[in-house]
Coordinates of C-alpha atoms in Angstrom, one line a residue:
M1 CA 42.6 -44.6 -71.2
G2 CA 39.5 -46.1 -72.3
N3 CA 37.5 -49.0 -73.1
C4 CA 36.4 -50.6 -76.6
H5 CA 32.7 -51.1 -76.7
T6 CA 31.0 -53.6 -79.3
V7 CA 27.4 -53.7 -80.2
G8 CA 25.0 -56.2 -82.2
P9 CA 23.1 -55.3 -84.8
N10 CA 19.6 -55.4 -82.8
E11 CA 20.7 -52.4 -80.5
A12 CA 22.7 -49.1 -81.0
L13 CA 25.5 -47.9 -78.9
V14 CA 25.6 -44.0 -78.2
V15 CA 29.0 -42.6 -77.1
S16 CA 28.6 -39.1 -75.8
G17 CA 31.1 -36.5 -74.2
G18 CA 35.3 -36.0 -74.8
C19 CA 38.1 -34.3 -74.3
C20 CA 37.9 -30.6 -73.7
G21 CA 34.3 -30.8 -73.1
S22 CA 33.3 -31.9 -76.4
D23 CA 29.5 -32.5 -77.1
Y24 CA 30.2 -34.8 -80.2
K25 CA 27.9 -37.9 -80.2
Q26 CA 28.8 -41.2 -81.9
Y27 CA 26.0 -43.6 -83.0
V28 CA 26.9 -47.2 -83.5
F29 CA 24.9 -50.4 -84.4
G30 CA 26.5 -53.6 -85.5
G31 CA 29.9 -52.5 -84.8
W32 CA 32.2 -51.0 -82.2
A33 CA 33.2 -47.7 -80.5
W34 CA 36.0 -46.3 -78.2
A35 CA 34.8 -44.6 -75.1
W36 CA 37.3 -42.7 -72.6
W37 CA 37.1 -43.2 -68.9
C38 CA 35.5 -40.8 -66.8
I39 CA 35.0 -38.1 -69.8
S40 CA 32.9 -40.3 -72.1
D41 CA 29.2 -41.7 -71.5
T42 CA 27.7 -44.9 -73.3
Q43 CA 24.1 -45.8 -73.4
R44 CA 22.4 -48.4 -75.3
I45 CA 18.8 -48.2 -77.4
S46 CA 17.2 -51.4 -78.6
L47 CA 16.6 -51.6 -82.5
E48 CA 14.5 -54.8 -82.3
I49 CA 10.6 -54.8 -83.6
M50 CA 8.1 -53.9 -81.0
T51 CA 4.5 -55.2 -81.4
L52 CA 1.8 -52.9 -80.3
Q53 CA -1.9 -53.6 -80.2
P54 CA -3.7 -50.2 -80.3
R55 CA -7.3 -50.6 -79.2
C56 CA -10.0 -48.0 -79.3
E57 CA -13.3 -49.0 -77.3
D58 CA -17.0 -47.6 -78.2
V59 CA -15.7 -45.1 -80.8
E60 CA -18.6 -43.7 -82.7
T61 CA -18.3 -43.8 -86.6
A62 CA -19.4 -41.4 -89.3
E63 CA -22.9 -43.1 -88.6
G64 CA -22.8 -42.7 -84.9
V65 CA -22.4 -46.4 -84.4
A66 CA -20.1 -47.4 -81.3
L67 CA -17.5 -49.8 -82.5
T68 CA -14.4 -51.3 -80.6
V69 CA -11.6 -51.9 -82.9
T70 CA -8.2 -53.6 -82.0
G71 CA -5.2 -53.4 -84.3
V72 CA -1.8 -55.0 -84.6
A73 CA 1.4 -52.7 -85.3
Q74 CA 5.0 -53.7 -85.8
V75 CA 7.5 -50.7 -85.3
K76 CA 11.1 -50.1 -84.8
I77 CA 13.6 -47.6 -84.2
M78 CA 14.9 -46.3 -87.9
T79 CA 18.7 -46.8 -88.2
E80 CA 19.6 -43.6 -90.3
K81 CA 21.7 -41.3 -88.6
E82 CA 19.7 -38.2 -88.4
L83 CA 16.5 -40.3 -87.3
L84 CA 18.5 -42.4 -85.0
A85 CA 19.5 -39.3 -83.3
V86 CA 16.1 -38.1 -82.8
A87 CA 15.1 -41.3 -81.4
C88 CA 17.8 -41.2 -79.0
E89 CA 17.3 -37.6 -78.2
Q90 CA 13.7 -38.9 -77.1
F91 CA 13.9 -42.4 -75.8
L92 CA 17.2 -42.8 -74.8
G93 CA 17.4 -44.1 -71.2
K94 CA 13.8 -45.6 -71.4
N95 CA 12.8 -49.1 -71.2
V96 CA 11.1 -50.8 -74.2
Q97 CA 7.8 -50.6 -72.3
D98 CA 7.9 -47.0 -72.1
I99 CA 8.7 -46.6 -75.7
K100 CA 5.7 -48.9 -76.7
N101 CA 3.5 -46.7 -74.3
V102 CA 4.3 -43.5 -76.2
V103 CA 3.7 -45.1 -79.8
L104 CA 0.7 -46.8 -78.8
Q105 CA -0.9 -43.7 -77.6
T106 CA -0.1 -42.0 -80.9
L107 CA -1.5 -44.8 -83.1
E108 CA -4.6 -45.2 -80.6
G109 CA -5.2 -41.2 -81.4
H110 CA -5.1 -41.4 -85.1
L111 CA -7.0 -44.7 -85.3
R112 CA -9.9 -43.1 -82.9
S113 CA -9.7 -39.9 -85.2
I114 CA -10.0 -42.0 -88.5
L115 CA -12.8 -44.1 -87.1
G116 CA -15.0 -41.0 -86.9
T117 CA -14.7 -40.2 -90.5
L118 CA -15.7 -43.7 -91.8
T119 CA -18.8 -45.9 -91.9
V120 CA -19.2 -49.1 -90.3
E121 CA -19.4 -50.9 -93.9
Q122 CA -16.0 -49.2 -95.1
I123 CA -14.4 -50.2 -91.7
Y124 CA -15.8 -53.7 -91.7
Q125 CA -15.6 -54.5 -95.3
D126 CA -12.5 -53.1 -96.4
R127 CA -10.1 -53.6 -93.6
D128 CA -7.0 -53.4 -95.7
Q129 CA -8.0 -50.0 -96.7
F130 CA -8.7 -49.0 -93.3
A131 CA -5.5 -49.9 -91.8
K132 CA -3.3 -48.3 -95.0
L133 CA -5.3 -45.2 -94.3
V134 CA -4.3 -45.1 -90.2
R135 CA -0.6 -46.2 -91.3
E136 CA -0.6 -43.3 -93.8
V137 CA -1.6 -40.7 -91.2
A138 CA 0.2 -42.1 -88.3
A139 CA 3.4 -42.6 -90.1
P140 CA 4.8 -38.8 -89.9
D141 CA 3.9 -38.5 -86.4
V142 CA 5.8 -41.4 -85.1
G143 CA 8.5 -40.8 -87.9
R144 CA 9.2 -37.5 -86.1
M145 CA 10.0 -39.6 -83.2
G146 CA 12.5 -41.8 -85.2
I147 CA 10.0 -44.6 -85.5
E148 CA 9.0 -46.8 -88.6
I149 CA 5.7 -48.4 -88.9
L150 CA 6.7 -51.6 -90.5
S151 CA 3.2 -52.8 -90.6
F152 CA -0.5 -52.4 -89.3
T153 CA -3.3 -54.5 -89.6
I154 CA -6.9 -54.5 -88.0
K155 CA -7.2 -57.3 -85.8
D156 CA -10.8 -57.1 -84.7
V157 CA -13.9 -55.0 -85.0
Y158 CA -16.9 -55.5 -83.0
D159 CA -19.8 -53.6 -81.5
K160 CA -22.2 -54.0 -78.5
V161 CA -25.3 -53.4 -80.2
D162 CA -25.3 -56.2 -82.7
Y163 CA -25.0 -54.0 -85.6
L164 CA -22.1 -55.9 -87.3
S165 CA -24.1 -59.0 -86.8
S166 CA -27.1 -57.5 -88.3
L167 CA -25.2 -56.0 -91.2
G168 CA -23.8 -59.8 -91.3
K169 CA -27.3 -61.2 -91.4
T170 CA -28.3 -58.5 -94.1
Q171 CA -25.1 -59.3 -96.2
T172 CA -25.5 -62.9 -95.8
A173 CA -29.3 -62.7 -97.0
V174 CA -27.9 -60.7 -100.1
V175 CA -25.2 -63.2 -100.6
Q176 CA -27.6 -66.1 -100.3
R177 CA -30.0 -64.3 -102.5
D178 CA -27.0 -63.8 -104.9
A179 CA -26.1 -67.2 -104.6
D180 CA -29.4 -68.7 -105.4
I181 CA -29.7 -66.1 -108.3
G182 CA -26.4 -67.3 -109.5
V183 CA -27.5 -71.0 -109.1
A184 CA -30.5 -70.6 -111.0
E185 CA -28.8 -68.6 -113.7
A186 CA -26.0 -71.1 -114.0
E187 CA -28.5 -73.9 -114.0
R188 CA -30.4 -71.8 -116.7
D189 CA -27.0 -71.4 -118.8
A190 CA -26.3 -74.9 -118.1
G191 CA -29.5 -76.1 -119.6
I192 CA -28.9 -73.5 -122.6
R193 CA -25.4 -74.7 -123.2
E194 CA -26.5 -78.6 -122.7
A195 CA -29.4 -77.5 -125.5
E196 CA -26.9 -75.9 -127.5
C197 CA -24.4 -78.7 -127.3
K198 CA -27.3 -81.3 -128.0
K199 CA -28.2 -79.4 -131.1
E200 CA -24.4 -79.1 -132.0
M201 CA -24.2 -82.9 -131.6
L202 CA -27.2 -83.3 -133.7
D203 CA -25.8 -81.1 -136.2
V204 CA -22.7 -83.3 -136.2
K205 CA -24.4 -86.4 -136.2
F206 CA -26.5 -85.3 -139.0
M207 CA -23.4 -84.1 -141.0
A208 CA -21.7 -87.2 -140.2
D209 CA -24.8 -89.2 -141.3
T210 CA -24.9 -87.2 -144.6
K211 CA -21.3 -87.7 -145.2
I212 CA -21.6 -91.5 -144.4
A213 CA -24.8 -91.6 -146.8
D214 CA -22.7 -89.5 -149.3
S215 CA -19.8 -91.9 -149.1
K216 CA -22.2 -94.9 -149.5
R217 CA -23.8 -93.4 -152.4
A218 CA -20.5 -92.5 -153.8
F219 CA -19.3 -96.1 -153.2
E220 CA -22.7 -97.5 -154.8
L221 CA -22.2 -95.5 -157.9
Q222 CA -18.4 -96.2 -158.3
K223 CA -19.5 -99.8 -157.6
S224 CA -22.0 -99.7 -160.2
A225 CA -19.9 -97.8 -162.5
F226 CA -16.9 -100.6 -162.0
S227 CA -19.6 -103.2 -162.4
E228 CA -21.1 -101.7 -165.7
E229 CA -17.4 -101.3 -166.8
V230 CA -16.7 -104.9 -166.2
N231 CA -20.0 -106.2 -167.8
I232 CA -19.2 -104.0 -170.9
K233 CA -15.5 -105.4 -170.8
T234 CA -17.0 -108.9 -170.4
A235 CA -19.6 -108.3 -173.0
E236 CA -16.5 -107.0 -175.4
A237 CA -14.6 -109.9 -174.6
Q238 CA -17.4 -112.4 -175.2
L239 CA -18.3 -110.6 -178.4
A240 CA -14.8 -110.5 -179.4
Y241 CA -14.6 -113.9 -178.7
E242 CA -17.7 -114.7 -180.7
L243 CA -16.6 -112.5 -183.5
Q244 CA -13.3 -114.4 -183.6
G245 CA -14.9 -117.7 -183.3
A246 CA -17.1 -116.5 -186.5
R247 CA -14.2 -115.4 -188.2
E248 CA -12.4 -118.6 -187.8
Q249 CA -15.7 -120.5 -188.8
Q250 CA -15.8 -118.3 -191.6
K251 CA -12.1 -119.0 -192.5
I252 CA -13.1 -122.6 -192.2
R253 CA -16.1 -122.7 -194.2
Q254 CA -14.1 -120.5 -197.0
E255 CA -11.5 -123.1 -196.8
E256 CA -14.5 -125.9 -197.2
I257 CA -15.8 -123.9 -200.0
E258 CA -12.6 -123.4 -201.6
I259 CA -12.0 -127.3 -201.4
E260 CA -15.5 -128.0 -202.6
V261 CA -15.0 -125.3 -205.8
V262 CA -11.7 -127.3 -206.5
Q263 CA -13.2 -130.7 -205.9
R264 CA -16.0 -129.3 -208.4
K265 CA -13.8 -128.0 -210.8
K266 CA -11.8 -131.3 -210.9
Q267 CA -15.3 -133.2 -211.4
I268 CA -16.2 -130.5 -214.1
D269 CA -13.0 -131.1 -215.8
V270 CA -13.7 -134.8 -215.6
E271 CA -17.2 -134.4 -216.7
A272 CA -16.0 -132.2 -219.7
Q273 CA -13.5 -134.8 -220.6
E274 CA -16.2 -137.4 -220.6
I275 CA -18.5 -135.3 -222.5
L276 CA -15.9 -134.5 -225.2
R277 CA -15.4 -138.6 -225.4
T278 CA -19.1 -139.0 -225.4
D279 CA -19.7 -136.3 -228.2
K280 CA -17.0 -137.7 -230.3
E281 CA -18.4 -141.3 -229.9
L282 CA -21.7 -139.5 -230.8
I283 CA -20.4 -137.9 -233.7
A284 CA -19.1 -140.9 -235.0
T285 CA -22.0 -143.3 -234.2
V286 CA -25.2 -141.0 -234.0
R287 CA -24.8 -137.0 -235.1
R288 CA -23.6 -137.6 -238.9
P289 CA -26.6 -140.2 -239.5
A290 CA -29.0 -137.9 -237.4
E291 CA -28.0 -134.8 -239.3
A292 CA -29.7 -135.8 -242.5
E293 CA -33.0 -137.2 -240.6
A294 CA -33.0 -133.7 -238.7
H295 CA -32.7 -131.9 -241.8
R296 CA -35.8 -133.9 -243.2
I297 CA -37.4 -133.5 -240.3
Q298 CA -36.8 -129.9 -240.1
Q299 CA -38.0 -129.1 -243.7
I300 CA -41.3 -131.1 -242.6
A301 CA -41.6 -128.9 -239.4
E302 CA -41.2 -125.8 -241.4
G303 CA -43.8 -126.8 -243.8
E304 CA -46.2 -127.6 -240.6
K305 CA -45.0 -124.3 -239.1
V306 CA -46.4 -122.3 -241.9
K307 CA -49.6 -124.2 -241.9
Q308 CA -50.3 -123.7 -238.4
V309 CA -49.4 -119.8 -238.9
L310 CA -52.1 -119.6 -241.3
L311 CA -54.7 -121.6 -239.5
A312 CA -53.9 -119.4 -236.6
Q313 CA -54.3 -116.1 -238.5
A314 CA -57.6 -117.4 -239.8
E315 CA -58.8 -118.2 -236.4
A316 CA -57.6 -115.0 -235.0
E317 CA -59.9 -113.1 -238.0
K318 CA -62.8 -115.3 -237.1
I319 CA -62.3 -114.3 -233.4
R320 CA -62.2 -110.6 -234.2
K321 CA -65.2 -110.5 -236.5
I322 CA -67.2 -112.3 -233.6
G323 CA -66.1 -109.8 -231.1
E324 CA -66.9 -106.8 -233.4
A325 CA -70.4 -108.2 -233.8
E326 CA -71.0 -109.0 -230.0
A327 CA -69.6 -105.1 -229.2
A328 CA -72.3 -103.9 -231.5
V329 CA -75.1 -105.9 -230.0
I330 CA -74.0 -104.8 -226.5
E331 CA -73.8 -100.9 -227.5
A332 CA -77.1 -101.3 -228.9
M333 CA -78.4 -102.5 -225.7
G334 CA -76.8 -99.9 -223.8
K335 CA -78.5 -97.2 -225.8
A336 CA -81.8 -98.8 -225.5
E337 CA -81.6 -99.1 -221.6
K338 CA -80.4 -95.5 -221.4
N339 CA -83.6 -94.1 -223.6
L340 CA -85.7 -96.4 -221.1
I341 CA -84.3 -94.9 -218.1
Y342 CA -84.9 -91.3 -219.4
C343 CA -88.2 -91.6 -220.5
T344 CA -89.1 -93.1 -217.1
I345 CA -87.8 -90.3 -215.2
K346 CA -89.5 -87.6 -217.7
I347 CA -93.0 -89.2 -217.3
S348 CA -92.8 -89.4 -213.7
L349 CA -92.1 -85.9 -213.3
S350 CA -95.0 -84.8 -215.6
Q351 CA -97.6 -87.6 -215.3
P352 CA -97.1 -90.2 -213.0
G353 CA -100.1 -92.2 -214.1
M354 CA -99.1 -92.6 -217.7
V355 CA -95.5 -94.3 -216.6
A356 CA -96.5 -97.7 -217.7
H357 CA -98.2 -96.4 -221.0
A358 CA -95.3 -94.5 -221.9
C359 CA -92.3 -97.0 -221.1
N360 CA -94.1 -99.9 -223.2
P361 CA -91.6 -100.8 -225.8
S362 CA -94.2 -101.1 -228.6
T363 CA -95.1 -97.5 -227.8
L364 CA -91.5 -95.9 -227.7
G365 CA -90.9 -96.6 -231.5
G366 CA -87.6 -98.0 -231.2

């Protein structure tokens, strides 16, 4: 007969042996297996994660600087059947510490070999890349043992000659310098940006003030236009009112004139009737007696008129004769004065001393 063996997920059970000298091996984790009494052998191996701290002391880098490097690795036995068989073949029957020592020595060997190919700066400044390189180089070797590297990180790097501290001081100085430069550039950029912002603010303010001024000007122009339109409408209304008043006054005056005309016509009619009445009265009392007297006076007037006409004609003929005589005298005097002036000019040009004698009227001979 036999027994039923169970195992948890954190360890593997290996059942070997069997009937008729069989070399069949059964690998179980997180399950159960049957083992025969006396002819089957059962062994267990841990699948839990093992934490290793590989340490390499005073390992010279590519530059010859001795460094001490400490890492932290998380490893475990793989559960794939073939790899689990390999791990069982190499570690079955050993305790966890023995397994750790084997893997630790392998990791430290690879860590030491990689340190010799890198510079201090590459190791110190890019630890993740360094750890990745160690993991990639060591993984095939430990994988052939059925071990899987879950993670590998660099815990500590230091030296005994203060190289790293000097490098740190240099880097600190560089960083401080870069920081000062960055601060100065930031302050410069901030000043430039502040000036640009102030300029933009002033530009915006100027544009805003310009728009406000334009709006005020447009408002004043519109207000002026409205005021002008209101004044025009008011003047038109006032003018229309005055014109309508003048028209009404004209109508009133025209009606008054018409009334006056009617009154005047009536007065004329009354006066005409009065004239007719007076004329009739005069005809009866004055005109007829006066007509005879007027005829007599007319005859006398006509005779007197003829007399006056004849007298006037005689007076006119008299005046005409007197005028013709005076005109002849004036003409003669003009000729005499003309001759006198001519002689005076002629003598003055020929014999100036004889002017008085030549111009004597008695010597001129008329």
